[in-house]
PDB file of C-alpha atoms and ligand atoms in Angstrom:
ATOM      1  CA  UNK G   1     -37.633 -42.835  34.693  1.00 52.00           C
ATOM      2  CA  UNK G   2     -34.516 -44.792  33.890  1.00 53.00           C
ATOM      3  CA  UNK G   3     -32.992 -43.344  37.038  1.00 54.00           C
ATOM      4  CA  UNK G   4     -36.030 -44.379  39.083  1.00 52.00           C
ATOM      5  CA  UNK G   5     -35.934 -47.878  37.714  1.00 55.00           C
ATOM      6  CA  UNK G   6     -32.244 -48.179  38.464  1.00 52.00           C
ATOM      7  CA  UNK G   7     -32.725 -47.117  42.069  1.00 53.00           C
ATOM      8  CA  UNK G   8     -35.660 -49.499  42.513  1.00 56.00           C
ATOM      9  CA  UNK G   9     -33.746 -52.440  41.141  1.00 65.00           C
ATOM     10  CA  UNK G  10     -32.531 -54.668  43.910  1.00 74.00           C
ATOM     11  CA  UNK G  11     -28.806 -55.077  43.597  1.00 86.00           C
ATOM     12  CA  UNK G  12     -27.407 -58.095  45.336  1.00 95.00           C
ATOM     13  CA  UNK G  13     -25.550 -57.043  48.449  1.00 97.00           C
ATOM     14  CA  UNK G  14     -22.415 -58.942  49.343  1.00 98.00           C
ATOM     15  CA  UNK G  15     -21.151 -58.442  52.881  1.00 98.00           C
ATOM     16  CA  UNK G  16     -17.795 -59.460  54.319  1.00 98.00           C
ATOM     17  CA  UNK G  17     -17.661 -60.625  57.927  1.00 98.00           C
ATOM     18  CA  UNK G  18     -13.922 -60.460  58.711  1.00 98.00           C
ATOM     19  CA  UNK G  19     -12.053 -61.646  61.757  1.00 97.00           C
ATOM     20  CA  UNK G  20      -9.464 -63.937  63.265  1.00 96.00           C
ATOM     21  CA  UNK G  21     -11.963 -66.676  64.188  1.00 97.00           C
ATOM     22  CA  UNK G  22      -9.357 -68.370  66.383  1.00 97.00           C
ATOM     23  CA  UNK G  23     -11.590 -70.313  66.904  1.00 97.00           C
ATOM     24  CA  UNK G  24     -15.156 -69.586  65.754  1.00 98.00           C
ATOM     25  CA  UNK G  25     -17.513 -69.232  68.748  1.00 98.00           C
ATOM     26  CA  UNK G  26     -21.279 -69.444  69.117  1.00 98.00           C
ATOM     27  CA  UNK G  27     -21.227 -65.631  69.233  1.00 97.00           C
ATOM     28  CA  UNK G  28     -19.675 -65.525  65.753  1.00 98.00           C
ATOM     29  CA  UNK G  29     -22.169 -68.115  64.547  1.00 98.00           C
ATOM     30  CA  UNK G  30     -25.061 -66.096  65.930  1.00 98.00           C
ATOM     31  CA  UNK G  31     -23.852 -63.057  64.009  1.00 98.00           C
ATOM     32  CA  UNK G  32     -23.291 -65.088  60.839  1.00 98.00           C
ATOM     33  CA  UNK G  33     -26.875 -66.378  61.015  1.00 98.00           C
ATOM     34  CA  UNK G  34     -28.202 -62.834  61.515  1.00 98.00           C
ATOM     35  CA  UNK G  35     -26.063 -61.473  58.673  1.00 98.00           C
ATOM     36  CA  UNK G  36     -27.149 -64.282  56.348  1.00 98.00           C
ATOM     37  CA  UNK G  37     -30.781 -63.201  56.840  1.00 98.00           C
ATOM     38  CA  UNK G  38     -30.054 -59.610  55.818  1.00 97.00           C
ATOM     39  CA  UNK G  39     -27.473 -59.848  53.038  1.00 98.00           C
ATOM     40  CA  UNK G  40     -27.675 -61.750  49.756  1.00 98.00           C
ATOM     41  CA  UNK G  41     -24.230 -63.244  50.277  1.00 98.00           C
ATOM     42  CA  UNK G  42     -22.180 -63.238  53.437  1.00 98.00           C
ATOM     43  CA  UNK G  43     -18.488 -63.978  53.093  1.00 98.00           C
ATOM     44  CA  UNK G  44     -16.857 -64.987  56.373  1.00 99.00           C
ATOM     45  CA  UNK G  45     -13.236 -63.970  55.823  1.00 98.00           C
ATOM     46  CA  UNK G  46     -10.334 -65.139  57.967  1.00 98.00           C
ATOM     47  CA  UNK G  47      -7.498 -62.585  58.143  1.00 97.00           C
ATOM     48  CA  UNK G  48      -4.128 -64.122  57.391  1.00 94.00           C
ATOM     49  CA  UNK G  49      -1.751 -61.397  58.386  1.00 76.00           C
ATOM     50  CA  UNK G  50      -2.416 -60.609  62.016  1.00 73.00           C
ATOM     51  CA  UNK G  51       0.371 -60.088  64.535  1.00 73.00           C
ATOM     52  CA  UNK G  52      -1.387 -62.214  67.121  1.00 75.00           C
ATOM     53  CA  UNK G  53       0.069 -65.702  67.520  1.00 90.00           C
ATOM     54  CA  UNK G  54      -2.900 -67.933  66.800  1.00 95.00           C
ATOM     55  CA  UNK G  55      -3.835 -71.231  68.427  1.00 96.00           C
ATOM     56  CA  UNK G  56      -5.289 -72.664  65.213  1.00 96.00           C
ATOM     57  CA  UNK G  57      -3.655 -72.442  61.786  1.00 95.00           C
ATOM     58  CA  UNK G  58      -5.656 -70.555  59.151  1.00 96.00           C
ATOM     59  CA  UNK G  59      -6.371 -73.865  57.431  1.00 97.00           C
ATOM     60  CA  UNK G  60      -7.897 -75.302  60.625  1.00 97.00           C
ATOM     61  CA  UNK G  61      -9.953 -72.157  61.213  1.00 97.00           C
ATOM     62  CA  UNK G  62     -11.306 -72.256  57.666  1.00 98.00           C
ATOM     63  CA  UNK G  63     -12.145 -75.926  58.027  1.00 98.00           C
ATOM     64  CA  UNK G  64     -14.051 -75.376  61.284  1.00 98.00           C
ATOM     65  CA  UNK G  65     -15.899 -72.369  59.838  1.00 98.00           C
ATOM     66  CA  UNK G  66     -16.885 -74.313  56.725  1.00 98.00           C
ATOM     67  CA  UNK G  67     -18.176 -77.213  58.807  1.00 98.00           C
ATOM     68  CA  UNK G  68     -20.280 -75.073  61.130  1.00 98.00           C
ATOM     69  CA  UNK G  69     -21.768 -72.881  58.379  1.00 98.00           C
ATOM     70  CA  UNK G  70     -22.470 -75.733  55.964  1.00 97.00           C
ATOM     71  CA  UNK G  71     -26.232 -75.399  56.479  1.00 95.00           C
ATOM     72  CA  UNK G  72     -26.340 -71.724  55.500  1.00 98.00           C
ATOM     73  CA  UNK G  73     -26.704 -71.601  51.724  1.00 97.00           C
ATOM     74  CA  UNK G  74     -25.686 -67.941  51.211  1.00 98.00           C
ATOM     75  CA  UNK G  75     -22.639 -68.061  53.486  1.00 98.00           C
ATOM     76  CA  UNK G  76     -19.187 -68.564  52.040  1.00 98.00           C
ATOM     77  CA  UNK G  77     -15.914 -68.976  53.919  1.00 98.00           C
ATOM     78  CA  UNK G  78     -12.715 -67.455  52.567  1.00 98.00           C
ATOM     79  CA  UNK G  79      -9.375 -66.024  53.696  1.00 98.00           C
ATOM     80  CA  UNK G  80      -7.653 -62.739  52.889  1.00 97.00           C
ATOM     81  CA  UNK G  81      -4.256 -61.074  53.182  1.00 95.00           C
ATOM     82  CA  UNK G  82      -3.519 -57.372  53.374  1.00 95.00           C
ATOM     83  CA  UNK G  83      -6.096 -54.626  53.675  1.00 96.00           C
ATOM     84  CA  UNK G  84      -9.653 -55.665  54.369  1.00 97.00           C
ATOM     85  CA  UNK G  85     -11.194 -52.961  52.169  1.00 98.00           C
ATOM     86  CA  UNK G  86      -9.064 -54.027  49.234  1.00 97.00           C
ATOM     87  CA  UNK G  87     -10.247 -57.577  49.656  1.00 98.00           C
ATOM     88  CA  UNK G  88     -13.854 -56.350  50.005  1.00 98.00           C
ATOM     89  CA  UNK G  89     -13.538 -54.296  46.820  1.00 97.00           C
ATOM     90  CA  UNK G  90     -12.050 -57.246  44.949  1.00 97.00           C
ATOM     91  CA  UNK G  91     -14.999 -59.380  46.067  1.00 98.00           C
ATOM     92  CA  UNK G  92     -17.514 -56.748  44.956  1.00 97.00           C
ATOM     93  CA  UNK G  93     -18.728 -56.294  48.543  1.00 98.00           C
ATOM     94  CA  UNK G  94     -20.463 -53.108  49.638  1.00 97.00           C
ATOM     95  CA  UNK G  95     -20.617 -53.967  53.303  1.00 98.00           C
ATOM     96  CA  UNK G  96     -18.257 -54.968  56.088  1.00 98.00           C
ATOM     97  CA  UNK G  97     -20.152 -56.644  58.902  1.00 98.00           C
ATOM     98  CA  UNK G  98     -18.857 -56.437  62.468  1.00 98.00           C
ATOM     99  CA  UNK G  99     -20.382 -57.489  65.760  1.00 97.00           C
ATOM    100  CA  UNK G 100     -20.431 -55.265  68.798  1.00 97.00           C
ATOM    101  CA  UNK G 101     -20.877 -56.997  72.128  1.00 94.00           C
ATOM    102  CA  UNK G 102     -20.455 -54.301  74.727  1.00 91.00           C
ATOM    103  CA  UNK G 103     -19.507 -50.627  74.914  1.00 91.00           C
ATOM    104  CA  UNK G 104     -15.886 -51.748  75.314  1.00 89.00           C
ATOM    105  CA  UNK G 105     -15.872 -52.982  71.694  1.00 93.00           C
ATOM    106  CA  UNK G 106     -17.094 -49.664  70.382  1.00 95.00           C
ATOM    107  CA  UNK G 107     -13.924 -47.595  70.446  1.00 96.00           C
ATOM    108  CA  UNK G 108     -11.811 -50.092  68.514  1.00 96.00           C
ATOM    109  CA  UNK G 109     -14.627 -50.756  66.066  1.00 97.00           C
ATOM    110  CA  UNK G 110     -15.188 -47.040  65.512  1.00 98.00           C
ATOM    111  CA  UNK G 111     -11.495 -46.494  64.756  1.00 98.00           C
ATOM    112  CA  UNK G 112     -11.389 -49.419  62.376  1.00 98.00           C
ATOM    113  CA  UNK G 113     -14.610 -48.439  60.583  1.00 98.00           C
ATOM    114  CA  UNK G 114     -13.449 -44.840  60.181  1.00 98.00           C
ATOM    115  CA  UNK G 115     -10.043 -45.903  58.906  1.00 98.00           C
ATOM    116  CA  UNK G 116     -11.647 -48.301  56.451  1.00 98.00           C
ATOM    117  CA  UNK G 117     -14.013 -45.536  55.304  1.00 98.00           C
ATOM    118  CA  UNK G 118     -11.054 -43.226  54.762  1.00 98.00           C
ATOM    119  CA  UNK G 119      -9.355 -45.768  52.527  1.00 97.00           C
ATOM    120  CA  UNK G 120     -12.541 -46.853  50.731  1.00 97.00           C
ATOM    121  CA  UNK G 121     -15.555 -44.524  51.187  1.00 97.00           C
ATOM    122  CA  UNK G 122     -17.812 -46.738  49.022  1.00 96.00           C
ATOM    123  CA  UNK G 123     -17.795 -49.577  51.535  1.00 98.00           C
ATOM    124  CA  UNK G 124     -20.088 -49.265  54.518  1.00 98.00           C
ATOM    125  CA  UNK G 125     -19.412 -50.911  57.896  1.00 98.00           C
ATOM    126  CA  UNK G 126     -22.588 -52.342  59.403  1.00 98.00           C
ATOM    127  CA  UNK G 127     -22.697 -53.329  63.076  1.00 98.00           C
ATOM    128  CA  UNK G 128     -24.958 -56.007  64.470  1.00 97.00           C
ATOM    129  CA  UNK G 129     -25.514 -57.198  68.027  1.00 96.00           C
ATOM    130  CA  UNK G 130     -25.160 -60.868  68.925  1.00 96.00           C
ATOM    131  CA  UNK G 131     -27.745 -62.532  71.167  1.00 96.00           C
ATOM    132  CA  UNK G 132     -27.437 -61.264  74.733  1.00 95.00           C
ATOM    133  CA  UNK G 133     -26.330 -64.707  75.896  1.00 94.00           C
ATOM    134  CA  UNK G 134     -23.105 -64.282  73.901  1.00 95.00           C
ATOM    135  CA  UNK G 135     -22.339 -60.701  74.849  1.00 93.00           C
ATOM    136  CA  UNK G 136     -19.468 -61.773  77.132  1.00 94.00           C
ATOM    137  CA  UNK G 137     -18.038 -64.388  74.813  1.00 96.00           C
ATOM    138  CA  UNK G 138     -14.695 -64.066  73.032  1.00 96.00           C
ATOM    139  CA  UNK G 139     -12.297 -66.466  71.309  1.00 96.00           C
ATOM    140  CA  UNK G 140      -9.583 -65.277  73.698  1.00 95.00           C
ATOM    141  CA  UNK G 141     -11.527 -66.233  76.835  1.00 96.00           C
ATOM    142  CA  UNK G 142     -12.721 -69.502  75.329  1.00 97.00           C
ATOM    143  CA  UNK G 143      -9.068 -70.446  74.660  1.00 97.00           C
ATOM    144  CA  UNK G 144      -8.099 -69.496  78.189  1.00 97.00           C
ATOM    145  CA  UNK G 145     -10.930 -71.571  79.612  1.00 97.00           C
ATOM    146  CA  UNK G 146      -9.972 -74.578  77.496  1.00 97.00           C
ATOM    147  CA  UNK G 147      -6.267 -74.209  78.325  1.00 96.00           C
ATOM    148  CA  UNK G 148      -6.999 -74.629  82.042  1.00 96.00           C
ATOM    149  CA  UNK G 149      -9.424 -77.508  81.561  1.00 93.00           C
ATOM    150  CA  UNK G 150     -12.673 -75.523  81.791  1.00 93.00           C
ATOM    151  CA  UNK G 151     -15.778 -76.656  79.927  1.00 93.00           C
ATOM    152  CA  UNK G 152     -16.495 -74.772  76.718  1.00 94.00           C
ATOM    153  CA  UNK G 153     -19.869 -76.479  76.137  1.00 95.00           C
ATOM    154  CA  UNK G 154     -22.464 -74.004  74.880  1.00 95.00           C
ATOM    155  CA  UNK G 155     -19.805 -71.415  74.058  1.00 97.00           C
ATOM    156  CA  UNK G 156     -18.480 -72.967  70.865  1.00 98.00           C
ATOM    157  CA  UNK G 157     -19.934 -75.538  68.417  1.00 98.00           C
ATOM    158  CA  UNK G 158     -19.312 -79.190  69.480  1.00 97.00           C
ATOM    159  CA  UNK G 159     -16.733 -79.617  66.697  1.00 97.00           C
ATOM    160  CA  UNK G 160     -14.699 -76.698  68.042  1.00 98.00           C
ATOM    161  CA  UNK G 161     -15.071 -78.011  71.597  1.00 97.00           C
ATOM    162  CA  UNK G 162     -13.457 -81.270  70.486  1.00 96.00           C
ATOM    163  CA  UNK G 163     -10.661 -79.430  68.622  1.00 97.00           C
ATOM    164  CA  UNK G 164      -9.932 -77.329  71.699  1.00 97.00           C
ATOM    165  CA  UNK G 165      -9.777 -80.407  73.906  1.00 95.00           C
ATOM    166  CA  UNK G 166      -7.386 -82.033  71.431  1.00 95.00           C
ATOM    167  CA  UNK G 167      -5.120 -78.951  71.405  1.00 94.00           C
ATOM    168  CA  UNK G 168      -4.779 -78.869  75.158  1.00 94.00           C
ATOM    169  CA  UNK G 169      -4.720 -82.591  75.987  1.00 86.00           C
TER     170      UNK G 169
HETATM  171  O1  PNS L   1     -11.503 -60.837  64.984  1.00 78.56           O
HETATM  172  P1  PNS L   1     -10.669 -59.595  65.018  1.00 78.56           P
HETATM  173  O2  PNS L   1      -9.270 -59.950  65.453  1.00 78.56           O
HETATM  174  O3  PNS L   1     -11.299 -58.511  65.838  1.00 78.56           O
HETATM  175  O4  PNS L   1     -10.563 -59.060  63.490  1.00 78.56           O
HETATM  176  C1  PNS L   1      -9.788 -57.939  63.160  1.00 78.56           C
HETATM  177  C2  PNS L   1      -9.713 -57.757  61.633  1.00 78.56           C
HETATM  178  C3  PNS L   1      -9.186 -59.015  60.974  1.00 78.56           C
HETATM  179  C4  PNS L   1     -11.086 -57.458  61.095  1.00 78.56           C
HETATM  180  C5  PNS L   1      -8.769 -56.538  61.341  1.00 78.56           C
HETATM  181  O5  PNS L   1      -7.581 -56.707  62.019  1.00 78.56           O
HETATM  182  C6  PNS L   1      -8.470 -56.368  59.853  1.00 78.56           C
HETATM  183  O6  PNS L   1      -9.309 -55.936  59.109  1.00 78.56           O
HETATM  184  N1  PNS L   1      -7.217 -56.716  59.440  1.00 78.56           N
HETATM  185  C7  PNS L   1      -6.770 -56.591  58.070  1.00 78.56           C
HETATM  186  C8  PNS L   1      -5.893 -55.336  57.880  1.00 78.56           C
HETATM  187  C9  PNS L   1      -6.781 -54.110  57.795  1.00 78.56           C
HETATM  188  O7  PNS L   1      -7.402 -53.853  56.783  1.00 78.56           O
HETATM  189  N2  PNS L   1      -6.873 -53.382  58.921  1.00 78.56           N
HETATM  190  C10 PNS L   1      -7.786 -52.235  59.072  1.00 78.56           C
HETATM  191  C11 PNS L   1      -7.259 -50.999  58.446  1.00 78.56           C
HETATM  192  S1  PNS L   1      -6.688 -49.923  59.619  1.00 78.56           S
END
């Protein structure tokens, strides 16, 4: 009986949504909104230690993320260094949330999820699909578009649009 009661008890599920977010796009936001509906707490976590040379400093990325997720009460924005699963464990998270846009994302995501499972089998990677309208969207292409003067309206939140314009003006 005690066992039954324990399994019926709803434990709060914390999920980590990790990434570079350089910068946050409407595709990321779509996934954050979907994740916030499913999980009790969703922690959007900016990775600090990537090899990529970023356009926006971590501080700027955190600031933009905080501004655009301000209306979502169970979403928190944070940063992490080192291994994602170690950060997830430290935060008491059982889930890593990742978005998959097209088949081309799958191979990399599979490798990462399997590697993370190897290091920490207790943490489950959960994949969600963004709205179809954002299935072609990436921070990399948004930056490229902005760099050459293209309009990023509808692809990123207005705040990010303005920050991109400022970077390349
Ligand atoms: O937005 P991105 O660039 O696709 O995010 C990649 C990210 C940050 C999720 C990934 O690089 C990551 O988890 N980095 C932290 C180091 C780590 O734990 N790597 C996976 C173990 S092999």
